[in-house]
Coordinates of N, CA and C and ligand atoms in Angstrom, one line a residue:
X1 N -64.5 91.2 28.1 CA -65.6 90.5 27.9 C -65.3 89.2 27.5
X2 N -65.3 87.8 27.5 CA -64.6 87.6 26.5 C -66.0 86.3 27.0
X3 N -66.2 86.1 25.0 CA -67.2 85.0 25.6 C -66.8 83.3 24.3
X4 N -67.0 82.5 25.1 CA -66.4 80.5 25.1 C -67.2 80.2 23.8
X5 N -67.4 79.5 23.0 CA -68.1 79.0 22.5 C -67.5 77.4 22.4
X6 N -67.9 76.1 22.6 CA -67.7 75.1 22.2 C -68.7 74.2 21.8
X7 N -68.1 72.7 21.1 CA -68.6 71.7 21.0 C -68.6 70.9 19.7
X8 N -68.7 69.6 19.4 CA -68.2 69.4 17.8 C -67.8 70.4 16.9
X9 N -67.0 68.9 16.4 CA -67.1 69.7 14.5 C -67.7 70.0 14.2
X10 N -68.1 70.9 12.8 CA -68.8 70.9 11.9 C -70.1 72.0 12.8
X11 N -69.9 72.5 13.9 CA -71.3 72.8 14.0 C -71.8 74.2 14.5
X12 N -70.2 74.6 12.9 CA -70.6 76.0 13.2 C -70.1 76.8 13.5
X13 N -69.3 76.8 15.1 CA -68.1 77.0 15.4 C -67.6 79.0 15.5
X14 N -66.8 78.5 14.5 CA -66.0 79.9 13.3 C -67.4 80.4 13.3
X15 N -68.0 80.0 12.8 CA -69.2 81.3 10.9 C -69.7 81.9 11.7
X16 N -69.4 80.9 13.4 CA -70.9 81.5 14.6 C -69.7 83.3 14.9
X17 N -68.7 81.8 15.2 CA -67.9 82.7 16.2 C -67.1 84.3 15.6
X18 N -67.1 84.5 14.4 CA -66.4 84.8 13.7 C -67.4 86.3 13.5
X19 N -69.0 85.9 12.9 CA -70.2 86.8 13.0 C -70.4 87.8 14.8
X20 N -69.9 87.2 15.4 CA -70.3 87.3 16.5 C -69.3 88.3 16.6
X21 N -68.2 87.8 16.6 CA -67.4 89.3 16.2 C -67.4 89.8 16.1
X22 N -67.6 89.4 14.9 CA -67.6 91.5 14.4 C -69.0 92.7 14.5
X23 N -69.8 91.9 15.0 CA -71.1 91.8 15.6 C -70.7 93.4 16.9
X24 N -70.0 92.8 16.8 CA -69.0 93.8 18.6 C -68.7 94.3 18.5
X25 N -67.4 94.1 17.8 CA -66.0 94.8 17.1 C -65.2 94.1 18.7
X26 N -65.1 92.8 18.5 CA -64.1 92.1 20.0 C -63.2 91.7 18.5
X27 N -62.4 91.0 19.2 CA -61.4 90.1 18.6 C -61.4 88.9 18.0
X28 N -61.8 88.2 17.7 CA -61.7 86.6 17.1 C -61.2 85.5 17.7
X29 N -60.5 84.6 17.8 CA -59.6 83.5 17.5 C -60.1 82.0 17.3
X30 N -59.9 81.2 16.8 CA -60.3 80.7 16.3 C -58.8 79.0 17.2
X31 N -59.3 78.8 18.6 CA -57.9 77.7 18.5 C -57.8 76.2 17.7
X32 N -59.2 76.4 17.5 CA -58.7 75.0 16.9 C -58.1 75.7 15.2
X33 N -56.7 76.5 14.6 CA -56.2 76.6 13.8 C -54.7 76.5 14.5
X34 N -55.0 76.4 15.6 CA -53.6 76.5 16.4 C -53.1 74.9 16.8
X35 N -53.8 74.9 17.3 CA -53.9 72.9 16.3 C -53.4 71.9 15.7
X36 N -54.2 72.3 15.1 CA -54.1 72.1 13.4 C -52.6 72.2 13.4
X37 N -52.4 74.2 13.7 CA -51.0 74.6 12.7 C -49.8 73.1 13.7
X38 N -50.0 73.0 14.6 CA -48.6 72.2 15.2 C -48.9 70.8 14.5
X39 N -49.4 70.7 14.0 CA -50.7 69.3 13.1 C -49.4 69.4 11.3
X40 N -49.6 70.8 11.0 CA -49.3 70.9 9.7 C -47.5 70.8 10.2
X41 N -47.1 71.1 11.5 CA -45.7 71.2 11.5 C -44.7 70.1 11.5
X42 N -45.9 68.9 12.8 CA -45.0 67.5 12.3 C -45.7 67.7 11.1
X43 N -46.7 67.3 10.2 CA -46.7 66.6 8.8 C -45.7 67.3 8.0
X44 N -44.9 68.4 7.9 CA -43.6 69.1 7.3 C -42.3 68.3 7.4
X45 N -42.4 68.3 8.7 CA -41.3 67.7 9.3 C -41.4 66.1 9.4
X46 N -41.4 65.8 8.7 CA -42.2 64.4 9.0 C -42.4 63.2 9.7
X47 N -42.7 64.1 10.9 CA -43.0 63.8 12.7 C -44.6 63.4 13.1
X48 N -43.5 61.5 13.2 CA -45.2 61.8 14.0 C -46.4 61.7 15.5
X49 N -47.6 61.7 14.8 CA -48.6 62.7 14.6 C -48.2 62.3 15.9
X50 N -48.0 61.2 16.7 CA -48.2 60.6 18.3 C -46.7 60.9 19.3
X51 N -45.6 62.0 18.5 CA -44.0 61.7 18.6 C -44.3 62.8 20.4
X52 N -44.8 63.4 21.1 CA -45.2 64.5 21.7 C -43.5 65.4 22.2
X53 N -42.3 64.4 22.4 CA -40.9 64.9 22.7 C -41.1 66.0 21.0
X54 N -40.4 65.3 20.1 CA -39.9 65.5 18.8 C -40.2 66.7 18.6
X55 N -42.5 66.8 18.4 CA -43.3 68.3 18.6 C -43.0 69.3 19.3
X56 N -42.4 69.0 20.5 CA -42.6 69.9 21.4 C -41.3 70.9 20.5
X57 N -40.1 70.0 20.6 CA -38.7 69.5 20.5 C -38.5 71.0 19.4
X58 N -39.9 70.5 17.9 CA -40.2 71.4 17.0 C -40.9 72.4 17.3
X59 N -41.6 72.9 18.1 CA -42.5 74.2 18.6 C -41.4 74.8 18.6
X60 N -40.4 74.6 19.4 CA -39.8 75.3 19.3 C -38.4 76.4 19.6
X61 N -38.4 75.9 17.9 CA -38.3 76.1 17.3 C -39.3 77.1 15.1
X62 N -40.2 77.1 15.3 CA -41.1 77.3 14.5 C -41.8 78.1 15.5
X63 N -42.0 79.4 14.5 CA -43.0 80.5 15.1 C -44.1 80.7 14.3
X64 N -44.8 80.5 14.8 CA -46.2 80.3 14.7 C -47.0 82.3 14.9
X65 N -47.3 82.7 13.4 CA -48.2 82.8 13.1 C -49.3 83.1 13.3
X66 N -50.5 84.6 13.6 CA -52.1 84.8 13.3 C -52.0 86.1 12.8
X67 N -53.0 86.0 12.1 CA -53.3 87.5 11.0 C -54.7 87.8 11.2
X68 N -55.3 88.8 11.9 CA -56.6 88.8 11.6 C -56.7 89.1 10.3
X69 N -58.0 89.1 9.7 CA -58.2 88.5 8.2 C -60.1 88.4 8.3
X70 N -60.7 88.6 7.0 CA -61.4 88.7 7.1 C -61.4 88.0 5.1
X71 N -62.1 87.2 5.0 CA -63.3 86.8 6.7 C -62.4 84.9 7.1
X72 N -61.1 84.9 6.6 CA -60.6 83.6 7.9 C -59.2 84.2 8.7
X73 N -58.5 84.5 9.6 CA -57.8 84.6 10.4 C -56.8 83.8 8.8
X74 N -55.6 84.6 8.9 CA -54.5 83.8 8.1 C -53.7 83.2 9.7
X75 N -53.3 82.1 9.4 CA -52.1 81.4 9.9 C -51.1 81.1 8.9
X76 N -49.4 81.4 10.1 CA -48.0 82.0 8.6 C -47.4 80.9 10.1
X77 N -46.6 79.3 9.4 CA -45.6 79.0 9.6 C -43.8 79.3 9.6
X78 N -43.7 79.6 10.5 CA -42.4 80.4 10.4 C -42.3 81.7 8.8
X79 N -43.2 81.9 8.6 CA -43.7 82.7 7.7 C -43.7 82.6 6.4
X80 N -44.6 80.7 6.3 CA -44.6 80.0 5.3 C -46.6 80.3 5.8
X81 N -47.0 81.2 3.7 CA -48.9 80.5 4.5 C -50.0 79.2 4.5
X82 N -49.8 79.0 5.4 CA -50.9 77.6 5.3 C -51.9 77.7 6.0
X83 N -52.4 78.7 5.9 CA -54.3 79.3 6.3 C -55.1 77.8 5.2
X84 N -54.5 77.7 4.0 CA -54.5 76.9 3.7 C -55.0 75.2 3.6
X85 N -54.3 74.8 3.8 CA -52.8 73.6 4.2 C -53.8 73.4 5.0
X86 N -53.9 73.7 6.0 CA -53.8 73.1 7.3 C -55.5 72.8 7.8
X87 N -56.3 72.9 6.7 CA -58.2 72.8 6.2 C -58.1 71.2 5.1
X88 N -56.4 70.6 5.0 CA -56.4 69.9 4.1 C -57.1 68.8 4.6
X89 N -57.2 67.2 4.7 CA -57.9 66.0 4.8 C -56.8 64.9 6.0
X90 N -55.2 65.1 5.1 CA -54.5 65.3 6.3 C -54.2 65.0 7.2
X91 N -54.1 67.1 7.2 CA -53.9 67.7 8.9 C -55.5 67.1 9.7
X92 N -56.9 68.0 8.1 CA -58.2 67.2 9.6 C -58.4 65.9 10.4
X93 N -57.7 64.6 9.0 CA -57.3 63.6 10.6 C -57.5 63.4 10.9
X94 N -56.0 63.9 11.4 CA -54.8 63.6 12.4 C -54.9 64.7 13.6
X95 N -55.4 66.1 13.6 CA -55.2 66.8 14.6 C -56.0 66.5 15.8
X96 N -56.5 65.3 16.1 CA -57.1 65.3 17.2 C -56.0 64.2 17.9
X97 N -55.1 63.5 16.7 CA -54.4 63.3 17.7 C -52.8 63.8 18.1
X98 N -52.8 64.9 17.6 CA -51.9 65.6 17.8 C -52.4 66.9 19.6
X99 N -53.7 66.7 18.5 CA -54.0 67.4 20.2 C -54.2 66.9 21.5
X100 N -54.0 66.1 21.5 CA -54.6 65.1 22.8 C -52.7 65.0 23.3
X101 N -52.1 65.1 23.2 CA -50.4 65.8 23.7 C -50.7 66.5 25.1
X102 N -50.3 66.3 25.8 CA -50.8 67.2 27.5 C -49.6 68.6 27.7
X103 N -48.4 68.6 26.4 CA -48.0 69.4 26.0 C -48.4 70.3 25.2
X104 N -48.3 69.8 23.7 CA -49.1 70.6 23.2 C -50.8 70.6 23.8
X105 N -51.4 70.6 24.7 CA -52.3 71.0 25.0 C -52.0 72.5 25.5
X106 N -51.1 71.9 26.9 CA -50.5 73.2 28.1 C -49.5 74.6 27.2
X107 N -49.5 74.7 26.9 CA -48.2 75.2 25.3 C -49.2 76.4 24.5
X108 N -50.1 75.7 24.1 CA -51.1 76.6 23.5 C -52.2 77.1 23.9
X109 N -53.6 76.2 25.6 CA -54.1 77.1 26.2 C -53.0 78.6 26.5
X110 N -51.8 78.4 27.3 CA -50.6 79.3 27.9 C -51.4 80.1 25.9
X111 N -51.1 80.2 25.4 CA -50.7 81.3 24.5 C -52.2 82.2 24.0
X112 N -53.4 81.1 24.6 CA -54.8 81.4 24.0 C -55.3 82.4 25.5
X113 N -54.6 81.6 26.6 CA -54.8 83.1 27.8 C -54.5 84.2 28.0
X114 N -53.1 83.8 27.2 CA -51.5 85.5 26.9 C -53.4 86.2 25.9
X115 N -53.6 85.9 24.9 CA -54.2 86.2 23.7 C -55.9 86.8 24.5
X116 N -56.5 86.6 25.3 CA -58.0 86.7 25.4 C -57.3 87.9 26.9
X117 N -56.2 88.2 27.5 CA -55.8 88.7 28.5 C -56.0 89.6 28.6
X118 N -55.3 90.0 27.0 CA -54.8 92.0 26.4 C -56.9 92.4 25.1
X119 N -57.7 91.7 25.4 CA -58.7 92.7 24.4 C -60.0 91.3 24.9
X120 N -60.9 92.2 23.7 CA -61.9 91.6 24.3 C -63.0 90.4 23.3
X121 N -62.8 89.3 23.3 CA -62.5 88.3 22.4 C -63.9 86.8 23.0
X122 N -63.8 87.0 21.1 CA -64.7 85.2 20.5 C -63.9 84.2 20.6
X123 N -64.7 83.5 21.5 CA -62.9 81.9 21.3 C -63.5 81.1 20.7
X124 N -63.4 80.3 19.6 CA -63.8 78.6 19.7 C -63.1 77.6 20.0
X125 N -63.7 77.1 20.0 CA -62.3 75.4 20.2 C -63.7 74.0 21.2
X126 N -62.9 73.7 22.3 CA -63.1 72.4 22.3 C -63.3 72.3 24.0
X127 N -62.8 73.4 25.0 CA -61.9 73.6 26.2 C -62.6 74.7 26.6
X128 N -62.9 75.6 25.6 CA -62.6 76.7 26.3 C -63.4 77.7 27.0
X129 N -64.8 77.1 27.3 CA -65.6 77.5 28.9 C -64.9 76.6 29.7
X130 N -64.8 75.0 30.1 CA -64.6 74.0 30.6 C -62.4 74.7 30.8
X131 N -61.6 75.0 30.1 CA -59.7 75.6 31.0 C -59.9 77.0 30.4
X132 N -60.1 76.7 29.1 CA -59.2 78.3 28.2 C -59.2 78.8 29.7
X133 N -60.7 79.2 30.0 CA -61.1 80.6 30.2 C -62.3 80.1 31.3
X134 N -62.4 79.9 32.6 CA -63.5 79.6 33.3 C -64.2 80.7 33.4
X135 N -63.7 82.1 33.2 CA -64.5 82.4 34.3 C -65.2 83.5 33.2
X136 N -65.2 83.3 31.7 CA -65.9 83.5 30.5 C -67.6 84.1 30.6
X137 N -67.7 85.3 30.0 CA -69.1 86.1 31.0 C -69.9 85.0 30.0
X138 N -70.0 84.5 28.5 CA -70.6 84.2 28.1 C -70.2 82.7 27.4
X139 N -70.6 82.0 27.2 CA -70.6 80.5 27.8 C -71.8 79.2 26.7
X140 N -71.0 79.1 24.9 CA -71.5 79.0 24.8 C -71.5 77.2 24.4
X141 N -72.4 76.0 24.5 CA -71.7 75.1 23.7 C -72.9 74.9 22.6
X142 N -72.0 74.9 21.4 CA -73.0 74.2 19.7 C -73.2 72.7 19.6
X143 N -74.3 72.9 19.3 CA -74.4 71.0 18.9 C -75.0 71.4 17.6
X144 N -75.4 70.0 16.7 CA -76.2 69.9 16.3 C -75.9 68.1 15.5
X145 N -76.8 67.9 15.0 CA -77.2 66.3 15.4 C -76.3 65.9 13.7
X146 N -76.0 65.2 14.0 CA -74.0 64.5 12.8 C -74.8 65.0 10.8
X147 N -75.6 63.9 10.8 CA -76.2 64.2 9.8 C -76.2 65.0 9.6
X148 N -76.7 66.1 10.4 CA -76.8 67.3 9.9 C -75.0 68.2 10.0
X149 N -74.2 68.2 10.1 CA -73.1 68.5 10.5 C -72.7 68.3 9.4
X150 N -72.3 67.1 8.7 CA -71.6 66.3 7.9 C -72.2 66.6 6.5
X151 N -73.8 67.4 6.7 CA -74.7 67.7 5.2 C -74.4 69.8 5.6
X152 N -73.6 70.1 6.2 CA -73.0 71.5 5.9 C -71.8 70.7 4.9
X153 N -71.4 70.7 6.2 CA -69.7 70.6 5.6 C -69.6 70.0 4.3
X154 N -70.2 68.7 3.7 CA -70.3 68.3 1.7 C -71.3 69.8 1.1
X155 N -71.6 70.8 2.0 CA -72.2 71.1 0.6 C -71.2 72.8 1.2
X156 N -70.1 72.6 1.7 CA -69.1 73.4 2.2 C -67.9 73.4 1.0
X157 N -68.0 71.7 1.2 CA -66.8 71.1 0.1 C -67.1 71.5 -1.0
X158 N -68.4 71.2 -1.6 CA -69.0 71.6 -2.7 C -68.5 72.4 -3.2
X159 N -68.5 73.8 -2.6 CA -68.1 75.3 -2.8 C -66.6 74.8 -3.6
X160 N -66.1 74.2 -3.3 CA -64.5 74.2 -3.0 C -64.0 73.2 -4.5
X161 N -65.4 72.0 -4.6 CA -63.9 71.8 -5.6 C -63.8 70.4 -4.7
X162 N -64.7 70.6 -3.4 CA -63.4 68.9 -2.9 C -65.6 67.6 -3.0
X163 N -64.5 66.3 -3.5 CA -66.4 65.7 -3.9 C -65.6 64.6 -2.2
X164 N -66.2 64.8 -1.5 CA -66.4 64.1 -0.2 C -67.7 63.4 -0.4
X165 N -67.7 61.8 -0.4 CA -68.5 61.9 -0.1 C -69.7 62.0 0.9
X166 N -71.1 62.1 1.7 CA -71.4 62.2 2.9 C -71.4 61.4 3.8
X167 N -70.8 60.0 3.4 CA -71.0 58.3 4.1 C -70.1 59.4 5.7
X168 N -68.8 59.2 4.2 CA -67.6 59.2 5.3 C -68.0 61.0 6.4
X169 N -68.0 61.6 5.3 CA -68.0 62.4 6.4 C -68.5 62.6 7.6
X170 N -69.1 62.2 7.6 CA -70.5 61.5 8.8 C -69.0 60.8 9.8
X171 N -68.6 59.8 8.9 CA -67.9 59.2 9.5 C -66.2 60.0 9.6
X172 N -66.1 60.0 10.0 CA -64.3 61.1 9.6 C -65.3 62.4 11.2
X173 N -66.6 62.9 11.3 CA -66.7 64.2 12.3 C -67.4 62.8 13.1
X174 N -68.0 61.7 12.9 CA -68.2 60.7 14.1 C -66.2 60.2 15.1
X175 N -65.5 59.7 13.9 CA -64.3 59.5 15.1 C -63.4 60.3 15.8
X176 N -63.6 61.6 14.8 CA -63.1 63.1 15.2 C -63.7 63.5 16.6
X177 N -65.3 63.4 17.1 CA -65.6 63.4 18.1 C -65.2 63.0 19.7
X178 N -65.1 61.5 18.5 CA -65.3 60.4 19.9 C -63.8 60.3 19.9
X179 N -62.6 60.5 19.6 CA -60.5 60.8 20.4 C -60.6 62.3 20.6
X180 N -62.0 63.2 20.5 CA -61.1 64.2 21.4 C -63.0 64.4 22.5
X181 N -64.1 63.8 22.5 CA -64.5 63.7 24.3 C -64.0 63.0 24.6
X182 N -63.0 61.7 24.3 CA -62.7 60.4 25.2 C -60.6 61.0 25.7
X183 N -60.0 61.9 24.9 CA -59.1 62.4 25.1 C -58.8 61.9 27.1
X184 N -57.9 62.6 27.1 CA -57.9 62.2 29.3 C -57.7 64.0 29.3
X185 N -56.6 64.8 28.6 CA -56.5 65.9 29.2 C -57.5 66.5 28.2
X186 N -58.0 67.8 29.5 CA -59.2 68.2 29.3 C -59.9 68.1 28.2
X187 N -61.3 66.7 28.0 CA -61.6 67.1 26.3 C -63.2 67.7 26.3
X188 N -63.5 67.3 24.8 CA -64.7 67.9 24.7 C -65.7 67.1 26.1
X189 N -66.1 68.2 26.2 CA -67.5 68.0 27.0 C -68.1 70.2 27.3
X190 N -69.4 69.9 27.7 CA -69.8 71.3 27.9 C -70.0 72.0 29.9
X191 N -69.1 73.2 29.5 CA -68.8 73.6 30.9 C -70.2 73.2 31.4
X192 N -69.8 73.3 33.3 CA -71.5 73.2 34.0 C -72.3 74.9 33.7
X193 N -71.7 75.9 33.5 CA -72.3 77.0 33.4 C -72.3 77.0 32.0
X194 N -72.4 76.3 30.8 CA -72.8 76.3 29.3 C -74.8 76.7 28.8
X195 N -75.0 77.7 28.0 CA -76.1 77.4 27.7 C -75.6 76.4 26.3
X196 N -76.9 75.5 26.4 CA -77.1 74.5 25.0 C -77.1 74.7 24.3
X197 N -76.5 75.3 23.1 CA -77.2 74.8 21.6 C -77.2 74.8 21.0
X198 N -77.7 73.8 19.9 CA -78.3 73.3 18.9 C -79.0 73.4 17.6
X199 N -77.8 74.1 17.6 CA -78.5 74.5 15.6 C -79.0 73.7 14.5
X200 N -79.6 72.9 14.9 CA -79.8 71.6 13.9 C -80.8 72.4 12.7
X201 N -81.7 72.7 13.3 CA -82.3 73.4 12.6 C -82.5 75.0 12.5
X202 N -81.4 75.1 12.8 CA -81.4 77.1 13.2 C -80.4 77.4 11.5
X203 N -80.3 79.0 10.9 CA -80.0 79.3 10.4 C -79.5 79.7 11.0
X204 N -77.4 80.5 10.3 CA -76.7 81.0 10.8 C -77.4 82.2 11.4
X205 N -77.6 83.0 10.8 CA -78.4 84.5 11.3 C -79.4 83.9 13.0
X206 N -80.5 82.8 12.7 CA -80.4 83.0 14.1 C -80.0 82.8 15.2
X207 N -78.8 81.4 15.3 CA -77.7 81.3 16.0 C -76.8 82.9 17.2
X208 N -76.7 84.0 15.8 CA -76.5 84.7 16.1 C -77.5 85.9 16.5
X209 N -78.3 85.7 16.4 CA -79.6 86.6 17.4 C -79.8 85.8 18.1
X210 N -79.2 84.5 18.6 CA -79.9 84.3 19.9 C -78.7 84.7 21.0
X211 N -77.0 84.6 20.2 CA -76.0 84.4 21.2 C -75.5 86.4 21.3
X212 N -76.8 87.2 21.2 CA -76.1 88.1 20.7 C -76.9 88.5 21.9
X213 N -77.9 88.3 22.3 CA -78.9 88.3 23.5 C -78.2 88.1 24.4
X214 N -78.0 86.3 24.6 CA -77.0 85.8 26.1 C -76.0 87.1 26.2
X215 N -75.4 87.9 25.5 CA -73.8 88.9 25.5 C -74.6 90.3 26.0
X216 N -76.1 90.1 25.9 CA -76.6 91.3 26.0 C -76.9 91.5 27.3
X217 N -77.6 90.0 28.4 CA -78.2 90.2 28.9 C -76.4 89.9 30.2
X218 N -75.5 89.6 30.0 CA -74.0 89.9 31.2 C -74.2 91.0 30.0
X219 N -74.0 91.3 30.1 CA -73.5 93.0 29.7 C -73.9 93.5 31.1
X220 N -75.3 93.4 31.3 CA -76.3 94.2 32.1 C -75.9 93.8 33.4
X221 N -75.0 92.7 33.0 CA -75.7 91.8 34.8 C -74.1 92.7 35.1
X222 N -73.1 92.8 34.1 CA -72.2 93.8 34.6 C -71.2 94.8 34.2
X223 N -73.1 96.1 34.2 CA -73.4 97.5 34.2 C -73.5 97.5 35.3
Ligands
LIG1 O1 -63.7 73.6 12.9 P1 -63.9 72.5 13.4 O2 -64.7 71.7 14.3 O3 -63.1 71.1 11.6 O4 -62.2 71.5 13.7 P2 -61.2 72.8 14.9 O5 -62.3 73.5 15.3 O6 -60.5 73.4 13.5 O7 -60.3 71.8 15.7 C1 -59.4 71.1 15.0 C2 -59.2 69.8 15.8 O8 -58.4 70.3 16.9 C3 -60.1 69.8 17.4 O9 -61.5 67.7 16.3 C4 -59.4 68.6 18.3 O10 -58.9 67.9 18.5 C5 -58.1 70.1 18.4 N1 -59.5 71.6 19.6 C6 -58.8 70.9 20.6 O11 -58.7 70.1 21.0 N2 -59.3 72.2 21.6 C7 -59.9 72.8 21.3 N3 -59.8 74.3 21.6 C8 -60.0 73.3 19.7 C9 -59.4 72.4 18.6
LIG2 O1 -66.0 75.7 13.2 P1 -66.9 74.2 12.7 O2 -65.8 73.3 12.4 O3 -67.9 73.8 14.4 O4 -68.5 74.7 12.3 P2 -67.9 76.0 10.9 O5 -66.9 75.4 10.2 O6 -68.2 77.0 11.5 O7 -69.6 76.0 10.5 C1 -69.5 74.3 9.4 C2 -70.5 74.7 8.4 O8 -71.8 75.6 9.1 C3 -70.4 76.2 7.2 O9 -70.4 76.2 6.4 C4 -71.2 77.0 7.4 O10 -71.6 78.4 6.8 C5 -72.0 75.8 8.0 N1 -73.9 76.5 8.2 C6 -75.0 76.4 8.3 O11 -75.1 76.1 7.5 N2 -75.5 76.4 10.0 C7 -75.8 77.4 10.7 N3 -76.3 77.2 11.5 C8 -74.2 77.3 11.2 C9 -72.9 76.7 10.0

C-alpha cells in the first residue's frame, strides 16, 4: 500500500506522515531530505546550486544513505551524518533551486520508486501523488495558511534555540512555495485524485485521525 502526502512548506507533512507510518507499521520516506542532501553535497563541494552538470557528476561519486530512526530518519553523505546540517537556513533557502534541476529530479524519483516498490510506505514531498507514485491508494494534499505555517516553524525554531523573526519565516515560506509551484518539472500541485486537507485549525492528532480514516476506506476497497 502507498500513501502519498504532498503540500507546501511547513504544512505538517513530515510530522503527520511519520505518525501515520508508525500507527500502520509502514515505512516512512522523507523525499525532501533527499533534495536537501543533494543541496548539502553541492554546498560542501562549493558547487553552484544551478550547475546541473557539476551536481550530477558529484552525485555519481557520492553515497547518500538513509537510516530509519525515531523520531528522525538519519541521513549520511559518504558516511558523514548530515541529519542536522540539511535543516540549516543555507540549505533550506537554496534547496528549491537544486530541486528544480531536471536530472536531479529524475535521479531522486527513480530512487523513491525503488524504495516504494519494496514495502508499504508513507512518502511525503511535493510531487509524490502527481509523479512519483501516481497509483498510490491514498493521496493527501495538505495545506495551511502561510501565517499558521510560519507560526508553527517559529515555535519549532524556538525549541531549537533558533531566533528567526516570524515575518522572515513567512517570507521564506512564500518564496519557497513560489519556486516549488512554478518550476517546469513536476511542480507542486494537487493531484486530481488527492484529498485536500486544510490543517490550519487542526491539531496533529486530528490530522492523523483523519488520514487513518481515509486509509481504512482505501483498505476496505482493496479487500
Ligand atoms: O519540510 P519542508 O516543507 O521545509 O521541506 P522538505 O519537505 O524538506 O523539502 C525541501 C525542498 O525540497 C522543497 O522546498 C522542494 O524544493 C524540494 N522537494 C521537491 O522538489 N520534491 C519533493 N518530492 C520533496 C521536496
Ligand atoms: O514537513 P512539513 O514541512 O510540511 O511540516 P512539519 O515539519 O511536519 O511541521 C512543521 C511544524 O508544524 C512542526 O513543528 C509540527 O509539530 C507543527 N504542526 C502543528 O503544530 N500542527 C499540525 N497540525 C501539523 C504540524
